[in-house]
XYZ file of C-alpha atoms in Angstrom:
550
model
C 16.479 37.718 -82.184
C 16.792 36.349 -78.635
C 13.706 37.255 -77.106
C 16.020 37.830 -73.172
C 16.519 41.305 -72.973
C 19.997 41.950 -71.585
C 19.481 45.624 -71.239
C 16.871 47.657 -70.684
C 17.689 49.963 -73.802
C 17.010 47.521 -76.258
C 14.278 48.811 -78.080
C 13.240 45.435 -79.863
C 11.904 43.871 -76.716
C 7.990 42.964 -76.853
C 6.911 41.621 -73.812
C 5.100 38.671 -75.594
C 8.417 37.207 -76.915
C 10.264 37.330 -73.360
C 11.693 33.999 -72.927
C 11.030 33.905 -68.887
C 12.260 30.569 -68.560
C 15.786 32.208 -69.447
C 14.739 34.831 -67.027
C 14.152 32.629 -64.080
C 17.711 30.887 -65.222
C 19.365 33.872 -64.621
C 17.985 35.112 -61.592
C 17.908 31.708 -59.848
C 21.536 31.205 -60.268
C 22.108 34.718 -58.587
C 20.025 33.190 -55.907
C 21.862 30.648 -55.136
C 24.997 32.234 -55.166
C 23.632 34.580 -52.343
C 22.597 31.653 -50.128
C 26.294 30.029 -50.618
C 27.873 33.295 -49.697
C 25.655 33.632 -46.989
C 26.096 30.154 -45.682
C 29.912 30.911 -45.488
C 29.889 34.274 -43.988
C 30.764 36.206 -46.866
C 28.507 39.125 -46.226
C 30.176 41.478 -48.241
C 29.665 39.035 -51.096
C 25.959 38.813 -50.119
C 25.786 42.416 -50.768
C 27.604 42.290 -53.837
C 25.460 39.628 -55.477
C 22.558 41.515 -54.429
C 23.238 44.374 -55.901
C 23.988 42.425 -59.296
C 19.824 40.761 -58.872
C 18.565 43.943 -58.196
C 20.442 45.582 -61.004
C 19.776 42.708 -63.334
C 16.915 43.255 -66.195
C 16.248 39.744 -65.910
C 14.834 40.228 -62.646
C 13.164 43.683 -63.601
C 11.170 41.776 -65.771
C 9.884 38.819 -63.400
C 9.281 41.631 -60.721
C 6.917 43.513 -63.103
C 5.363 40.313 -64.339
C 4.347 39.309 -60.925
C 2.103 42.332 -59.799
C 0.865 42.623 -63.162
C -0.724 38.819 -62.870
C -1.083 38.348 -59.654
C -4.976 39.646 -57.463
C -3.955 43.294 -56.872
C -2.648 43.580 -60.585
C -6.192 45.882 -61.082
C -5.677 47.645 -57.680
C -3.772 50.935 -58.299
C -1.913 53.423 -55.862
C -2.662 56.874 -55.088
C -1.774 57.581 -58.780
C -4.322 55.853 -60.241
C -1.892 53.669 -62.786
C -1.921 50.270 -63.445
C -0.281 48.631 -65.911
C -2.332 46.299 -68.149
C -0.701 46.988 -71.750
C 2.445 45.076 -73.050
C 4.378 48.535 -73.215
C 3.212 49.744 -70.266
C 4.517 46.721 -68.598
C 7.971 47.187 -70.569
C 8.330 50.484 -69.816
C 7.743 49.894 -66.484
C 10.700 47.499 -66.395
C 12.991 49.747 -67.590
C 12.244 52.251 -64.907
C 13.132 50.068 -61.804
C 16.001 52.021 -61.102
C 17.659 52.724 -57.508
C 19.315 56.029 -58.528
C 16.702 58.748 -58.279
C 13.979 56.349 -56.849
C 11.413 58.088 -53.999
C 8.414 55.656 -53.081
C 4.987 57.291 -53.310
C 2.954 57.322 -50.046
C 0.749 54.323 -49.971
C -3.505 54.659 -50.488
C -5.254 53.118 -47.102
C -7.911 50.701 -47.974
C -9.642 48.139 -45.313
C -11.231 44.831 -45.608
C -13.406 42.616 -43.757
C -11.327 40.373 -41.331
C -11.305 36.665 -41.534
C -14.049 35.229 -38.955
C -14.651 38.825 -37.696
C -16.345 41.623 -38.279
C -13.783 44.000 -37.934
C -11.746 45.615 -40.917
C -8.141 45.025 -41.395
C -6.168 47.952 -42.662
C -4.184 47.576 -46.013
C -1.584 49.804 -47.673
C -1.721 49.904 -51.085
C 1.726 51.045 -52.509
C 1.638 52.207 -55.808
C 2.156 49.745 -58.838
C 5.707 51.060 -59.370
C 6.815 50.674 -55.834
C 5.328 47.506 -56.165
C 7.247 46.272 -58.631
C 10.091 47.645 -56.702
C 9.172 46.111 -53.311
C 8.937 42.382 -55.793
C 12.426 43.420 -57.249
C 14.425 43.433 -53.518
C 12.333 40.355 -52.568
C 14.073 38.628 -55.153
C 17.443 39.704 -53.051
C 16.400 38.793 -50.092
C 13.852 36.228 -49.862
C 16.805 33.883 -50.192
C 18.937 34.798 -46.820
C 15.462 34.598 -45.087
C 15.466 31.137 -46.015
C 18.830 30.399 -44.886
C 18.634 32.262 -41.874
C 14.948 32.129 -40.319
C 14.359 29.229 -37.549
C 13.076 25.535 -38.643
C 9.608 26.014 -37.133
C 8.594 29.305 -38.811
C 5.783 28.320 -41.404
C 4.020 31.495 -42.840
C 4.666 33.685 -45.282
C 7.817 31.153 -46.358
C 8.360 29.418 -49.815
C 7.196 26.015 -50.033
C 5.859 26.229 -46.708
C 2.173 26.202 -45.474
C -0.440 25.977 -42.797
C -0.124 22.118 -43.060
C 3.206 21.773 -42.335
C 2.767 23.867 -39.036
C -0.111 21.672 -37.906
C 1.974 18.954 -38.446
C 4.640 19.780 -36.511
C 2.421 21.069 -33.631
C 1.198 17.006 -34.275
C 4.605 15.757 -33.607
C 5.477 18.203 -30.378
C 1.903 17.021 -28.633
C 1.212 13.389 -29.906
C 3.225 10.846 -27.435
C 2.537 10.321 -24.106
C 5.906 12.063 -23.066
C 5.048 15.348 -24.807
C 4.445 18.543 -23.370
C 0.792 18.820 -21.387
C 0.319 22.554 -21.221
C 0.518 25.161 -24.535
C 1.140 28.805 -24.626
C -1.439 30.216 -27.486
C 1.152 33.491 -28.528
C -0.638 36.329 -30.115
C 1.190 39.305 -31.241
C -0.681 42.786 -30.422
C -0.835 44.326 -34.435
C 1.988 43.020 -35.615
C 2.858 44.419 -38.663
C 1.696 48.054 -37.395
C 4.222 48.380 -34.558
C 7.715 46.798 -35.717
C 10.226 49.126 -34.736
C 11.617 51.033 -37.673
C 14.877 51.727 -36.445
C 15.264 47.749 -35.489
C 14.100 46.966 -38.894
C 17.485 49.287 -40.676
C 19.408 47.760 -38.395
C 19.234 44.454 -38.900
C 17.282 43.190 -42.366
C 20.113 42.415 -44.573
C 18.445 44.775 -47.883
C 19.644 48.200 -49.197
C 19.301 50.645 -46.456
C 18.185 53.281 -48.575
C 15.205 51.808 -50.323
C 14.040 50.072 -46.920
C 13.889 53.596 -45.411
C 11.830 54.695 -48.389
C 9.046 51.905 -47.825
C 8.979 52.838 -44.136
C 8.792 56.060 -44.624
C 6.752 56.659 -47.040
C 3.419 57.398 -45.447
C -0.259 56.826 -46.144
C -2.708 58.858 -47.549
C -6.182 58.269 -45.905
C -9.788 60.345 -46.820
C -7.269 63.271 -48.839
C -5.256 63.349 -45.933
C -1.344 62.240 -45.536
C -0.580 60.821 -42.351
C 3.558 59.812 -41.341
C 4.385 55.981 -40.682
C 6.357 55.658 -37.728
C 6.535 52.478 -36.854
C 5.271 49.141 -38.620
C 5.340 47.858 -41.781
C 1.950 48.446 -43.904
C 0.165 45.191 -44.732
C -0.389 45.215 -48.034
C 3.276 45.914 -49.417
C 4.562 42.792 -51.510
C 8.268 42.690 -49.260
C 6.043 43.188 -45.783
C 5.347 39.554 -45.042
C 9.226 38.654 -45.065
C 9.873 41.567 -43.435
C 7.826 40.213 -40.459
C 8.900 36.512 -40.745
C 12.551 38.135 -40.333
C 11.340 40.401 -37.368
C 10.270 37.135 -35.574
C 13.121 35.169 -36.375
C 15.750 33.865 -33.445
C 12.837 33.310 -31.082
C 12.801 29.632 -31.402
C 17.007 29.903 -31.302
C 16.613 31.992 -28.421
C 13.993 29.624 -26.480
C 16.170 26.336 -26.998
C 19.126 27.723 -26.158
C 17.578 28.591 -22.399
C 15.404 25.357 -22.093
C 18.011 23.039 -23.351
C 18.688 19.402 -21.995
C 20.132 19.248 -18.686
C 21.406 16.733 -16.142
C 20.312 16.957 -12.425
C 21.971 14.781 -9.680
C 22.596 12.119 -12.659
C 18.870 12.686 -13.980
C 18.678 13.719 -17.392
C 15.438 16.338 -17.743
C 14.070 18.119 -20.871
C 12.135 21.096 -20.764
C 10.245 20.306 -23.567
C 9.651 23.956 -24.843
C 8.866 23.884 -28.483
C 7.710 26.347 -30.608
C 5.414 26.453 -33.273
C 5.102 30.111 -35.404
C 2.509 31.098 -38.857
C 2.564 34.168 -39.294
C 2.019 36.419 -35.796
C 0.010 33.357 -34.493
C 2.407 30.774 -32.637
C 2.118 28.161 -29.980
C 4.790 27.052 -27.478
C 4.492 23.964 -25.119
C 6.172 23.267 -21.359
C 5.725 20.559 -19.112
C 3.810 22.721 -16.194
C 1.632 26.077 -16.933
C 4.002 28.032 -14.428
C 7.168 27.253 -16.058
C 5.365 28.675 -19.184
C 4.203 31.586 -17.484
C 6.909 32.453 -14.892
C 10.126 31.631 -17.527
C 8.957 31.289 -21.065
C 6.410 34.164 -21.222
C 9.238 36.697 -19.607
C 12.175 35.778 -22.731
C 8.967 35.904 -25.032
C 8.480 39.196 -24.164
C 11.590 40.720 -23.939
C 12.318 39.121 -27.264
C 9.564 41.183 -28.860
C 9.859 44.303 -26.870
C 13.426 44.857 -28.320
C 11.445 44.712 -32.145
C 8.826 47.075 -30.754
C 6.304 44.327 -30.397
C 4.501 43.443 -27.651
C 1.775 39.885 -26.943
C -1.813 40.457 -27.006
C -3.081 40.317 -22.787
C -6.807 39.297 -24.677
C -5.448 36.581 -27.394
C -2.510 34.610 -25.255
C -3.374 31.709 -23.315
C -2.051 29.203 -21.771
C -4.013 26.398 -22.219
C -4.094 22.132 -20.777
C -3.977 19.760 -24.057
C -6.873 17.691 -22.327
C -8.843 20.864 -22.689
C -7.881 21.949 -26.033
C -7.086 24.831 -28.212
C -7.442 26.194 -31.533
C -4.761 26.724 -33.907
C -4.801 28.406 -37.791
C -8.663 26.923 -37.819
C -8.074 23.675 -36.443
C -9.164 21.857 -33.075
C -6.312 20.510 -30.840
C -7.165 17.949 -28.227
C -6.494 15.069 -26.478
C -8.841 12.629 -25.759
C -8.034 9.791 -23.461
C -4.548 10.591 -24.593
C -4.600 10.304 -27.713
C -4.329 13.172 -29.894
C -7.111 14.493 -32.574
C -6.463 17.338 -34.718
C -9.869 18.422 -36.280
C -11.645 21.351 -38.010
C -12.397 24.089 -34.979
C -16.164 24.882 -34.621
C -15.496 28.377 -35.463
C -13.572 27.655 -38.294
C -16.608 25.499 -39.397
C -19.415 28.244 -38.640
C -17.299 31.015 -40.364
C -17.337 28.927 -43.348
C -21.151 27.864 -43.307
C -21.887 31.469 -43.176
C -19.671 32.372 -46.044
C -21.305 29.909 -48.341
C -25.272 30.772 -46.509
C -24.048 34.361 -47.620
C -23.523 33.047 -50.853
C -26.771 31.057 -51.560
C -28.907 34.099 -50.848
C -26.774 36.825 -52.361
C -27.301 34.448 -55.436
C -31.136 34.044 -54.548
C -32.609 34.087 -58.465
C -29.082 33.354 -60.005
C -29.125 29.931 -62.270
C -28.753 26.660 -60.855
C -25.719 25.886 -62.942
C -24.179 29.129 -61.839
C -24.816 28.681 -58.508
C -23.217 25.658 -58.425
C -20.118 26.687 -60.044
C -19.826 29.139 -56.940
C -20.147 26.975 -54.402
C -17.893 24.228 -55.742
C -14.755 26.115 -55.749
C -15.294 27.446 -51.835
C -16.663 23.556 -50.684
C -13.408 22.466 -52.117
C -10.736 24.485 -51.077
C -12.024 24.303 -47.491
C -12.462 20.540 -47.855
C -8.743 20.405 -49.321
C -7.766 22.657 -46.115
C -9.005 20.243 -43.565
C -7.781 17.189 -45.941
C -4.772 16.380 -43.829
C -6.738 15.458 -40.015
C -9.435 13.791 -38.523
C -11.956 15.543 -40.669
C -15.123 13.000 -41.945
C -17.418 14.078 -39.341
C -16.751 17.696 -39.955
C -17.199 17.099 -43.820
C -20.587 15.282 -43.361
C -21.975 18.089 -41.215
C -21.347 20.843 -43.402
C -22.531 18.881 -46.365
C -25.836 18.186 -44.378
C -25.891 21.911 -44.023
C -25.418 22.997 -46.797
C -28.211 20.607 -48.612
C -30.696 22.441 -45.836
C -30.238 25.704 -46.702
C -29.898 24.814 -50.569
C -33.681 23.481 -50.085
C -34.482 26.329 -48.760
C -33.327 28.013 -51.130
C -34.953 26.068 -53.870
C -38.218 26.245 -51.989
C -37.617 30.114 -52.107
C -37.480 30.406 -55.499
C -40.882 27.972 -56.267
C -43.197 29.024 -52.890
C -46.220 28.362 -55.086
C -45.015 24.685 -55.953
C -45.028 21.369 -54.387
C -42.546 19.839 -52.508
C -42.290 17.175 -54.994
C -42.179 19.227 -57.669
C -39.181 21.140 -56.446
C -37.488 17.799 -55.839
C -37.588 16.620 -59.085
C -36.659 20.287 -60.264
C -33.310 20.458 -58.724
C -32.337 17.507 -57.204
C -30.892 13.739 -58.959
C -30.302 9.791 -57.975
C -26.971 9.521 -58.893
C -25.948 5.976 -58.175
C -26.329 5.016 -54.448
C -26.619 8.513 -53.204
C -30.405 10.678 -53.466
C -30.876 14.149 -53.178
C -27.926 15.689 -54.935
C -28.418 18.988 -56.282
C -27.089 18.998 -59.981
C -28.233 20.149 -63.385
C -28.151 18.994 -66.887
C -26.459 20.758 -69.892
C -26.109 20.055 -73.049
C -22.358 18.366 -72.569
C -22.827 17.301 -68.859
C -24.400 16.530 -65.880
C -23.054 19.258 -63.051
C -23.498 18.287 -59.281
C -22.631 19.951 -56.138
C -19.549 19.350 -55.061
C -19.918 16.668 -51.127
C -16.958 18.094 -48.672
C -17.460 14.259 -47.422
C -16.060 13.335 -51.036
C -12.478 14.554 -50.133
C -10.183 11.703 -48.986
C -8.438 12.139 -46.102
C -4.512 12.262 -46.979
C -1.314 12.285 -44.065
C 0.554 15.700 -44.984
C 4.487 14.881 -45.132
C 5.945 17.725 -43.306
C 8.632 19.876 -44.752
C 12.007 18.702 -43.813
C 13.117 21.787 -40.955
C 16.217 22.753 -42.554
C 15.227 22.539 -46.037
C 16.106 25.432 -48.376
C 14.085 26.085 -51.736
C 17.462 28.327 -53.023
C 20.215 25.947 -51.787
C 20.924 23.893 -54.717
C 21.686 20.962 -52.442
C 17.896 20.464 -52.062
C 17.032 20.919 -55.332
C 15.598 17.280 -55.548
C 14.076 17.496 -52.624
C 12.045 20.240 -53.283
C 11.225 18.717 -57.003
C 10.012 15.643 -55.189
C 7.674 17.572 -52.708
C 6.473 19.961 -55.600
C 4.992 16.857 -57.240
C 3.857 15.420 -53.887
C 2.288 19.172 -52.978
C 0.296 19.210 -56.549
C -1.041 15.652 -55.861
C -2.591 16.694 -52.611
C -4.290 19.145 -54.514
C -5.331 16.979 -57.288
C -7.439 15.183 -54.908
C -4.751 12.281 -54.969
C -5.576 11.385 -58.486
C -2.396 9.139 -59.627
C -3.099 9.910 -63.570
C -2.957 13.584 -63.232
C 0.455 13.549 -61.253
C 1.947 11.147 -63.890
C 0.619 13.526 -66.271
C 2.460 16.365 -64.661
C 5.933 14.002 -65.122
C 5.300 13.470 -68.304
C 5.413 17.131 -68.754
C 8.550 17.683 -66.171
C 5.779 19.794 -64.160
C 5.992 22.706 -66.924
C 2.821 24.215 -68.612
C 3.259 23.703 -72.191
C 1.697 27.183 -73.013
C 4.447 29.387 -71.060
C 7.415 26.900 -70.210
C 6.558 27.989 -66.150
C 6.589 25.130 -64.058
C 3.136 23.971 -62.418
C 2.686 24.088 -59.025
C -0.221 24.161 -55.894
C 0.463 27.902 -55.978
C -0.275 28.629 -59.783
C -3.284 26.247 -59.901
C -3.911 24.160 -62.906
C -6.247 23.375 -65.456
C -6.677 19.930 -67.350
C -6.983 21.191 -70.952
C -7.573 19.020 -74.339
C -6.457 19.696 -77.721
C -9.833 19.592 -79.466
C -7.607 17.669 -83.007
C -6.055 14.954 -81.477
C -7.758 14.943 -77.735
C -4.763 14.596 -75.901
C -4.993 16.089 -72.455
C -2.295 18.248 -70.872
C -1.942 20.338 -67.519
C -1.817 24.191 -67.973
C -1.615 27.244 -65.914
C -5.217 28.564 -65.167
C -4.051 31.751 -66.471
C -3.063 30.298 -69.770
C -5.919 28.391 -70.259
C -8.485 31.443 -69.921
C -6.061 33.197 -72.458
C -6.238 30.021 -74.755
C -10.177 30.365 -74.923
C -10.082 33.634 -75.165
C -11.438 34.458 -71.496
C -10.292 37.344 -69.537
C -11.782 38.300 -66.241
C -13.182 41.624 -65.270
C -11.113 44.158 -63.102
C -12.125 43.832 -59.489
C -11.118 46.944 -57.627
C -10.662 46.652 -53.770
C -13.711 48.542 -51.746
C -12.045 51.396 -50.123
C -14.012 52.688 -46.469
């Protein structure tokens, strides 16, 4: 039996034999169709081919797979369902269906903001709308792509934090560039997009885009209307803001272009940098930024129902400095240095200071194991810029309040003692805080161990559903996965060897999915799996975290 359903009535389906490989066939093809038809005008054909993605069971099934793996897969709506069983998840499928759909109102929950102490508010839609909101991503996601301005970076395939720094690199590192930087901040973004902008111009069904705006929230027992915004939380909401923004940059260059004065050729040099709601744009003199850029800026976003943030938007001289997505951008002498911003570095010292003493009589090899994973990623973060210093601090840091720690736990013993207790000589370097198993020897994880490696910026105009830059984006996959590998050559040829899929699933490997090195215990040869896959091959399954509600 082939294991694809092509209709959603078959009753042989089990969800284990899906072939999603064949799944991802057929819905990338329909992809790419809509980005060729889209590229040539043909926007009835855009809405045609949607229709066919939306309507397809193919993509049912990869819609309903993704919030049922992904964080908020144990997080249910206001009706309390999840779905965690195989025929739950079928079922659930099958009843993606436009005709007769209403979206539920969607369950307020907040969390702590990043580097503040402020909550954010989230809307949690239910795990039915969703699937739903996953579904019309599919259908859309694509003319995003094709349509949304080079130097948008968040909340975009294949794009990331990096590649904005990177660019804001390129716009500020010559002697000729830009001295003066407008900081943009966008007063709650997602909570005051205009609704009736929104239905006028996203290219998505109509009907079930006025169902996710108007759906409401449900706060303390009590239903409250949503008349503007889109709710964070809501899988379709990010593009939904990355489309809201996009034409700004369009819009800027095509008023600051290059023109020619009494035979004198002069550039503006207006460039702009967007991630997310956060975006920077540069001028030669800090009036022409705020007397002509700041006015188009602002009429832009008025006409969305947005409006810049008086507190958050700056205009700042590069000689001085300014942060951007948690890095430092200066110029010294003129030369520009792109390093991890102090605040960036004390928010993360307190994280992992919160950590140590929430874990106060935890074991040592526990402990570790903790702390590893968060030294890491935020070394990985910072990989890309001038960064050694920064690394070396924290990791002095760190050690400090680790001996404290240690010293905590053993008040009644000697220094020495404690020393030999917790901390090893391995090779050149003293004091490292490891333990011994049975199989190993674990150590703390040194930020200063990270090598430094030049990000290669995403090519502008590149398009991950244009089949044109389907090499392209193979190449920087493999490229993207090596960065996270810690530039280990071995692993990456290891990944070719296995045409970046996970044997396990057939799913291709990427930095987004993680990866695990995993060895066949009969004939020890080592492959690269999906995380996910390798906790189901050892039979481990994590327990459901719910999301605090205030």
């Amino acid at each position: 039996m082939n294991a694809l359903a092509c209709a959603s009535t078959d009753n042989r389906i089990q969800w284990s034999n899906i072939l999603w490989d064949k799944c991802q066939d057929v819905v990338r093809k329909l992809q790419i169709r809509i980005v060729k038809a889209q590229q040539a005008g043909k926007y009835g054909r855009v809405k045609a081919l949607q229709w066919l993605l939306t309507h397809s069971f193919s993509a049912k099934l990869l819609a309903v797979k993704k919030v049922t793996s992904n964080k908020g897969k144990h997080t249910p709506g206001i009706d309390q369902i999840i779905w965690e069983k195989e025929n739950e998840k079928l079922e659930g499928a099958k009843s993606l269906s436009r005709r007769g759909y209403k979206a539920e109102p969607l369950r307020r929950v907040f969390i702590p903001k990043k580097n503040s102490t402020k909550k954010r508010p989230l809307g949690i839609p239910t795990i039915k709308d969703r699937a739903m909101q996953a579904l019309y991503l599919m259908a859309l996601d694509p003319i995003a792509e094709t349509i949304c301005d080079n130097n948008v970076y968040g909340f975009r395939k294949a794009r990331s934090t990096a590649d904005a720094i990177e660019q804001a690199f390129t716009v500020l590192s010559t002697k000729s560039s830009s001295k003066w930087i407008l900081e943009g901040d966008i007063k709650g973004c997602f909570d005051n997009i205009s609704h009736e902008w929104l239905i006028n111009n996203i290219p998505i069904d109509k009907q079930i885009l006025m169902q996710w705006l108007k759906a409401g929230i449900i706060f303390n027992d009590e239903f409250f209307d949503t008349k503007a915004g889109t709710p964070q939380g809501g899988i379709i909401s990010p593009c939904l803001a990355v489309l809201t923004l996009n034409g700004l940059e369009k819009e800027l260059k095509s008023i600051f272009r290059k023109k020619t004065i009494n035979g004198v050729s002069i550039r503006p040099k207006v460039n702009i940098v967007t991630y997310a709601d956060d975006f920077i744009v540069t001028g030669y003199t800090e009036t022409q930024l705020r007397e002509e850029v700041m006015p188009v800026i602002a009429s832009f976003m008025k006409e969305r129902g947005l409006e810049l943030s008086a507190e958050k938007t700056l205009i700042t001289h590069i000689d001085k400095g300014f942060d951007f997505l948690g890095k430092n951008v200066r110029k010294y002498k003129g030369k520009l240095l792109i390093k991890p911003s102090k605040s960036n570095i004390k928010a993360f010292l307190q994280n992992i200071y919160k950590e140590i003493d929430k874990y106060s009589s935890v074991e040592q090899e526990k402990l570790i194991e903790i702390l590893n994973s968060k030294i890491q990623g935020w070394a990985n973060y910072h990989r890309h810029k001038v960064s050694k210093k920064a690394y070396s601090y924290v990791d002095y840091q760190i050690f400090k309040h680790i001996w404290r720690w240690a010293c905590r736990r053993h008040h009644n013993k000697s220094k020495e003692w404690i020393q030999n207790r917790y901390f090893h000589i391995i090779e050149t370097r003293q004091w490292v805080f490891a333990v011994k198993t049975k199989k190993e020897l674990i150590c703390l994880k040194h930020a200063s161990d990270t090598k430094i490696l030049r990000h290669q910026k995403i090519r502008g105009d590149a398009n991950p559903y244009d089949k044109e830059w389907e090499n392209y984006f193979e190449e920087r996959e493999g490229y993207r996965l090596f960065e996270s590998m810690g530039g280990r050559k071995k692993l990456i040829k290891l990944w070719n060897k296995q045409r970046g899929k996970c044997p396990f699933c057939s799913e291709r490997i990427t930095k987004e999915t993680g990866w695990r090195l995993h060895t066949e215990e009969s004939t020890n040869n080592k492959t690269i799996v999906h995380p996910e896959c390798h906790n189901k091959f050892h039979g481990f399954i994590k327990k459901p975290v719910e999301l605090a509600v205030t």
